[in-house]
Every structure is written in structure tokens, then in C-alpha cells.
Amino acid sequence: YGNERWIEGWDYSIAQGTALNLTMNNRVDGHLFDAWAQIQIWRAMHTVFGKDSARVFRLCAGQAVSSWVTRAHLTVIDDPQWNPEGFELMGYAIAPYAPAGSSKNVTEVSQLYPWLDTITEHLKAQKAALEGRNTQLIAYEGGQQIFPDKLHLNNDPEMGPFYTAFWKTVAPFFNGIFNHFVYAGDPWGLKRYPGQPADMAPKWEAT
């Protein structure tokens, strides 16, 4: 329905959830409205392409750090009042990053490794929330998150071994697509620029 609605347009989601009386544990939450809005998109897609069209993939996106958000979405998706067609969720998308928050105190690549344990715990919680469903866990984004990268740590050769460790950490949990953010460009990219030689791009080589 929208990209990271908890960052932009949150007041709108809360207002709409209130208008629809979308509540969980007797409280209104914007995440509930976002799930409801997602169902409206699924309905429109099925109207256009057909109920069982292979071109339609029913997806919802949440927060990697919060399986509570995942469960809030599922509360609406599982409720026949809000999902009368019984549309099943085919994929749930999150964005695992290291670090998950501010990187202003990161001065060397080695400081990223402890975040792998945090990511593991978050992903275990996500898989638990989706247990028993035929739902792929997908990453709509993910990777390192040193921003701004004033020390140019993304160019450090040590980023290669870290990325190897990162992929080994997340691989067991994802059974859908993992979209790394991004292919090329400082500071996020696997490469600094399109066409950068592989042996000069440690994140690219590790991937």
C-alpha cells in the first residue's frame, strides 16, 4: 500500500483506521489500516487480472525489527470482516539492516558484526509470526546501513567478509526474493558506481 508508512503518512493511516474502527486489543493502530488498504489493492488486482491469475502476488510489507507489526497486519488479513474474499497472504516483506538504527557511532566495519545476532532474533520472530502459512518471507530492502558514511567504510575491504557473514545470517530465514539496497552508488550500493571492477567492490564479490 505504501513504502514504510510509519515514516510518512502515519497520521493519515491512524485517522483512517479510526474512521473504520480498526482496532486490536481495543486500540486503533495505523498498521491495521495499512493492511486493510492492502486488501483493497489485492481486490482491484484480482478484478483486473482474474482471481487466480499467476500475475498477481499478494504482498504486505512490515518492519524487520517488529514482529508486532507483522501480527497486526495478519489480524486484519485473517478477519473475514475485513477480508471477506479470504485472500491469502503470499509474501511478507521486511528490510533487515545492520545497524538497524543510527550509524553515527560506527567507526569501523567490525562494529557491524554484533548486529547479526540482533538480526537473527528479529528474523526468528518474523518466521514465528508467519508459522503455519504458505507465505514467503521477502526482503524489499536490506544490507548495511552506514549513513552518512563519512569514513568511507563501505569501501573498506573488510566489508567483504562482513557481507559474507551477513548473507549467511539471513539466508536460512528467507524463502523469497532478497532485494539488496542497492546495486550501485555510495554509500548503499554493492558497487560504488555501475561498472566498477568486481575486485574493487568487496560487497559485490561477497554477494
mmCIF file of C-alpha atoms in Angstrom:
data_model
loop_
_atom_site.group_PDB
_atom_site.id
_atom_site.type_symbol
_atom_site.label_atom_id
_atom_site.label_comp_id
_atom_site.label_asym_id
_atom_site.label_seq_id
_atom_site.Cartn_x
_atom_site.Cartn_y
_atom_site.Cartn_z
ATOM 1 C CA TYR A 1 0.000 0.000 0.000
ATOM 2 C CA GLY A 2 2.842 2.394 0.760
ATOM 3 C CA ASN A 3 6.536 2.488 1.492
ATOM 4 C CA GLU A 4 7.328 2.497 5.207
ATOM 5 C CA ARG A 5 4.084 4.099 6.243
ATOM 6 C CA TRP A 6 5.311 4.516 9.826
ATOM 7 C CA ILE A 7 7.684 7.192 8.467
ATOM 8 C CA GLU A 8 5.464 9.065 6.024
ATOM 9 C CA GLY A 9 1.706 9.495 6.141
ATOM 10 C CA TRP A 10 1.332 7.940 9.583
ATOM 11 C CA ASP A 11 -1.248 10.447 10.813
ATOM 12 C CA TYR A 12 -3.350 9.632 7.757
ATOM 13 C CA SER A 13 -3.220 5.899 8.484
ATOM 14 C CA ILE A 14 -4.261 6.468 12.094
ATOM 15 C CA ALA A 15 -7.117 8.766 11.044
ATOM 16 C CA GLN A 16 -8.403 6.269 8.501
ATOM 17 C CA GLY A 17 -8.084 3.397 10.955
ATOM 18 C CA THR A 18 -10.111 5.401 13.444
ATOM 19 C CA ALA A 19 -12.807 6.116 10.849
ATOM 20 C CA LEU A 20 -13.088 2.397 10.057
ATOM 21 C CA ASN A 21 -12.917 1.425 13.741
ATOM 22 C CA LEU A 22 -9.982 -0.873 13.050
ATOM 23 C CA THR A 23 -8.798 -1.922 16.485
ATOM 24 C CA MET A 24 -6.561 -4.550 18.037
ATOM 25 C CA ASN A 25 -6.570 -5.025 21.808
ATOM 26 C CA ASN A 26 -9.027 -2.118 21.984
ATOM 27 C CA ARG A 27 -6.676 0.351 20.333
ATOM 28 C CA VAL A 28 -6.553 1.879 16.895
ATOM 29 C CA ASP A 29 -3.308 1.479 15.055
ATOM 30 C CA GLY A 30 -2.240 2.797 11.678
ATOM 31 C CA HIS A 31 -0.757 -0.578 10.772
ATOM 32 C CA LEU A 32 -4.250 -2.048 10.816
ATOM 33 C CA PHE A 33 -5.418 0.460 8.233
ATOM 34 C CA ASP A 34 -2.389 -0.216 6.056
ATOM 35 C CA ALA A 35 -3.266 -3.920 5.999
ATOM 36 C CA TRP A 36 -6.891 -3.069 5.175
ATOM 37 C CA ALA A 37 -5.731 -0.804 2.338
ATOM 38 C CA GLN A 38 -3.512 -3.584 1.041
ATOM 39 C CA ILE A 39 -6.544 -5.868 0.784
ATOM 40 C CA GLN A 40 -8.287 -3.234 -1.350
ATOM 41 C CA ILE A 41 -5.336 -3.336 -3.744
ATOM 42 C CA TRP A 42 -5.464 -7.139 -3.895
ATOM 43 C CA ARG A 43 -9.181 -6.943 -4.702
ATOM 44 C CA ALA A 44 -8.559 -4.447 -7.501
ATOM 45 C CA MET A 45 -5.779 -6.575 -8.981
ATOM 46 C CA HIS A 46 -7.957 -9.684 -8.956
ATOM 47 C CA THR A 47 -10.774 -7.738 -10.588
ATOM 48 C CA VAL A 48 -8.464 -6.735 -13.432
ATOM 49 C CA PHE A 49 -6.355 -9.866 -13.870
ATOM 50 C CA GLY A 50 -8.663 -12.591 -12.576
ATOM 51 C CA LYS A 51 -8.941 -14.345 -9.241
ATOM 52 C CA ASP A 52 -6.303 -16.995 -9.855
ATOM 53 C CA SER A 53 -4.000 -15.045 -12.165
ATOM 54 C CA ALA A 54 -0.330 -16.003 -11.873
ATOM 55 C CA ARG A 55 0.434 -12.332 -12.480
ATOM 56 C CA VAL A 56 -0.894 -11.340 -9.058
ATOM 57 C CA PHE A 57 1.309 -11.804 -5.999
ATOM 58 C CA ARG A 58 -0.374 -10.727 -2.778
ATOM 59 C CA LEU A 59 2.214 -8.941 -0.673
ATOM 60 C CA CYS A 60 2.263 -6.935 2.533
ATOM 61 C CA ALA A 61 5.260 -5.090 3.966
ATOM 62 C CA GLY A 62 6.222 -4.508 7.578
ATOM 63 C CA GLN A 63 9.123 -3.734 9.897
ATOM 64 C CA ALA A 64 12.046 -6.134 10.238
ATOM 65 C CA VAL A 65 12.553 -5.070 13.853
ATOM 66 C CA SER A 66 8.928 -5.583 14.899
ATOM 67 C CA SER A 67 7.017 -8.836 14.576
ATOM 68 C CA TRP A 68 4.234 -6.989 16.454
ATOM 69 C CA VAL A 69 3.592 -5.020 13.259
ATOM 70 C CA THR A 70 3.506 -8.306 11.342
ATOM 71 C CA ARG A 71 0.913 -9.733 13.705
ATOM 72 C CA ALA A 72 -1.130 -6.529 13.477
ATOM 73 C CA HIS A 73 -1.249 -6.885 9.695
ATOM 74 C CA LEU A 74 -2.200 -10.545 9.990
ATOM 75 C CA THR A 75 -5.017 -9.685 12.397
ATOM 76 C CA VAL A 76 -6.743 -7.736 9.630
ATOM 77 C CA ILE A 77 -5.855 -10.144 6.820
ATOM 78 C CA ASP A 78 -7.270 -13.094 8.798
ATOM 79 C CA ASP A 79 -10.511 -11.317 9.705
ATOM 80 C CA PRO A 80 -13.419 -12.133 7.327
ATOM 81 C CA GLN A 81 -14.996 -8.793 8.219
ATOM 82 C CA TRP A 82 -12.120 -7.005 6.504
ATOM 83 C CA ASN A 83 -11.039 -9.721 4.065
ATOM 84 C CA PRO A 84 -14.358 -11.339 3.035
ATOM 85 C CA GLU A 85 -12.810 -12.986 -0.034
ATOM 86 C CA GLY A 86 -10.312 -14.732 2.194
ATOM 87 C CA PHE A 87 -7.317 -13.550 0.167
ATOM 88 C CA GLU A 88 -4.260 -15.416 1.399
ATOM 89 C CA LEU A 89 -1.014 -13.586 2.016
ATOM 90 C CA MET A 90 1.588 -14.872 -0.434
ATOM 91 C CA GLY A 91 4.580 -12.820 0.682
ATOM 92 C CA TYR A 92 5.561 -10.675 3.651
ATOM 93 C CA ALA A 93 8.333 -8.163 3.030
ATOM 94 C CA ILE A 94 10.731 -6.590 5.525
ATOM 95 C CA ALA A 95 14.047 -4.730 5.405
ATOM 96 C CA PRO A 96 16.840 -6.133 7.608
ATOM 97 C CA TYR A 97 19.734 -3.735 8.047
ATOM 98 C CA ALA A 98 22.950 -3.578 10.058
ATOM 99 C CA PRO A 99 22.799 -1.442 12.060
ATOM 100 C CA ALA A 100 19.025 -1.224 12.402
ATOM 101 C CA GLY A 101 19.170 2.313 13.773
ATOM 102 C CA SER A 102 21.625 5.180 13.831
ATOM 103 C CA SER A 103 25.120 4.500 12.495
ATOM 104 C CA LYS A 104 26.697 7.733 13.722
ATOM 105 C CA ASN A 105 28.903 5.860 16.206
ATOM 106 C CA VAL A 106 30.102 3.245 13.710
ATOM 107 C CA THR A 107 33.779 3.926 13.017
ATOM 108 C CA GLU A 108 34.913 0.515 11.755
ATOM 109 C CA VAL A 109 33.354 -2.450 9.989
ATOM 110 C CA SER A 110 33.887 -4.764 12.970
ATOM 111 C CA GLN A 111 31.189 -2.844 14.858
ATOM 112 C CA LEU A 112 28.572 -4.240 12.484
ATOM 113 C CA TYR A 113 29.034 -7.880 13.469
ATOM 114 C CA PRO A 114 27.080 -7.725 16.764
ATOM 115 C CA TRP A 115 24.076 -6.598 14.745
ATOM 116 C CA LEU A 116 23.964 -10.012 13.096
ATOM 117 C CA ASP A 117 22.757 -11.505 16.377
ATOM 118 C CA THR A 118 20.076 -8.827 16.585
ATOM 119 C CA ILE A 119 19.001 -9.502 13.007
ATOM 120 C CA THR A 120 18.814 -13.229 13.778
ATOM 121 C CA GLU A 121 16.471 -12.637 16.701
ATOM 122 C CA HIS A 122 14.251 -10.352 14.641
ATOM 123 C CA LEU A 123 14.055 -12.878 11.809
ATOM 124 C CA LYS A 124 13.219 -15.710 14.205
ATOM 125 C CA ALA A 125 10.331 -13.609 15.469
ATOM 126 C CA GLN A 126 9.156 -12.887 11.926
ATOM 127 C CA LYS A 127 9.211 -16.573 10.993
ATOM 128 C CA ALA A 128 7.286 -17.403 14.166
ATOM 129 C CA ALA A 129 4.608 -14.857 13.265
ATOM 130 C CA LEU A 130 4.234 -16.408 9.801
ATOM 131 C CA GLU A 131 4.361 -20.009 11.008
ATOM 132 C CA GLY A 132 1.729 -22.294 9.501
ATOM 133 C CA ARG A 133 1.179 -20.092 6.466
ATOM 134 C CA ASN A 134 2.218 -20.633 2.887
ATOM 135 C CA THR A 135 3.809 -17.183 2.932
ATOM 136 C CA GLN A 136 7.240 -16.295 1.613
ATOM 137 C CA LEU A 137 9.447 -14.067 3.738
ATOM 138 C CA ILE A 138 10.850 -11.422 1.397
ATOM 139 C CA ALA A 139 13.269 -8.527 1.795
ATOM 140 C CA TYR A 140 12.132 -5.413 -0.034
ATOM 141 C CA GLU A 141 15.429 -3.835 1.084
ATOM 142 C CA GLY A 142 18.390 -4.786 3.212
ATOM 143 C CA GLY A 143 22.144 -4.749 3.742
ATOM 144 C CA GLN A 144 24.468 -2.461 5.644
ATOM 145 C CA GLN A 145 23.208 0.909 6.800
ATOM 146 C CA ILE A 146 26.170 3.189 7.456
ATOM 147 C CA PHE A 147 24.741 6.559 6.535
ATOM 148 C CA PRO A 148 26.214 9.055 6.177
ATOM 149 C CA ASP A 149 29.425 7.145 5.534
ATOM 150 C CA LYS A 150 31.882 9.924 6.380
ATOM 151 C CA LEU A 151 34.717 7.436 6.942
ATOM 152 C CA HIS A 152 34.043 5.596 3.651
ATOM 153 C CA LEU A 153 33.710 2.291 5.472
ATOM 154 C CA ASN A 154 31.754 0.877 2.543
ATOM 155 C CA ASN A 155 34.996 0.940 0.561
ATOM 156 C CA ASP A 156 36.894 -0.939 3.264
ATOM 157 C CA PRO A 157 37.999 -4.436 2.127
ATOM 158 C CA GLU A 158 36.715 -5.708 5.476
ATOM 159 C CA MET A 159 33.205 -5.076 4.221
ATOM 160 C CA GLY A 160 33.614 -8.194 2.051
ATOM 161 C CA PRO A 161 33.911 -10.646 4.988
ATOM 162 C CA PHE A 162 31.118 -8.816 6.773
ATOM 163 C CA TYR A 163 28.814 -9.259 3.789
ATOM 164 C CA THR A 164 29.673 -12.954 3.656
ATOM 165 C CA ALA A 165 28.634 -13.183 7.304
ATOM 166 C CA PHE A 166 25.520 -11.095 6.627
ATOM 167 C CA TRP A 167 24.315 -13.372 3.832
ATOM 168 C CA LYS A 168 24.997 -16.493 5.892
ATOM 169 C CA THR A 169 22.939 -14.958 8.701
ATOM 170 C CA VAL A 170 19.854 -14.059 6.673
ATOM 171 C CA ALA A 171 19.815 -16.906 4.124
ATOM 172 C CA PRO A 172 18.152 -19.541 6.366
ATOM 173 C CA PHE A 173 15.156 -17.280 7.007
ATOM 174 C CA PHE A 174 14.221 -16.019 3.550
ATOM 175 C CA ASN A 175 12.361 -18.248 1.117
ATOM 176 C CA GLY A 176 11.537 -15.386 -1.219
ATOM 177 C CA ILE A 177 13.456 -12.656 -3.011
ATOM 178 C CA PHE A 178 16.015 -10.555 -1.131
ATOM 179 C CA ASN A 179 16.413 -7.127 -2.733
ATOM 180 C CA HIS A 180 19.695 -5.614 -1.653
ATOM 181 C CA PHE A 181 19.623 -1.836 -1.425
ATOM 182 C CA VAL A 182 21.143 -1.001 -3.923
ATOM 183 C CA TYR A 183 23.188 -2.230 -6.891
ATOM 184 C CA ALA A 184 25.441 0.813 -7.241
ATOM 185 C CA GLY A 185 26.016 4.146 -5.540
ATOM 186 C CA ASP A 186 27.571 5.437 -2.313
ATOM 187 C CA PRO A 187 27.022 4.515 0.435
ATOM 188 C CA TRP A 188 24.399 1.809 -0.049
ATOM 189 C CA GLY A 189 25.493 0.076 -3.215
ATOM 190 C CA LEU A 190 27.208 -3.255 -3.687
ATOM 191 C CA LYS A 191 29.333 -1.219 -6.088
ATOM 192 C CA ARG A 192 30.313 2.429 -5.835
ATOM 193 C CA TYR A 193 29.271 3.012 -9.452
ATOM 194 C CA PRO A 194 27.893 0.884 -12.299
ATOM 195 C CA GLY A 195 30.694 -1.000 -13.987
ATOM 196 C CA GLN A 196 33.095 -0.798 -11.030
ATOM 197 C CA PRO A 197 35.535 -3.728 -11.350
ATOM 198 C CA ALA A 198 34.488 -6.606 -9.121
ATOM 199 C CA ASP A 199 37.879 -6.852 -7.444
ATOM 200 C CA MET A 200 37.451 -3.256 -6.251
ATOM 201 C CA ALA A 201 33.966 -3.897 -4.816
ATOM 202 C CA PRO A 202 34.205 -6.148 -1.734
ATOM 203 C CA LYS A 203 30.471 -6.166 -1.053
ATOM 204 C CA TRP A 204 29.792 -7.184 -4.650
ATOM 205 C CA GLU A 205 32.316 -10.003 -4.576
ATOM 206 C CA ALA A 206 30.912 -11.311 -1.287
ATOM 207 C CA THR A 207 27.432 -11.295 -2.768
#
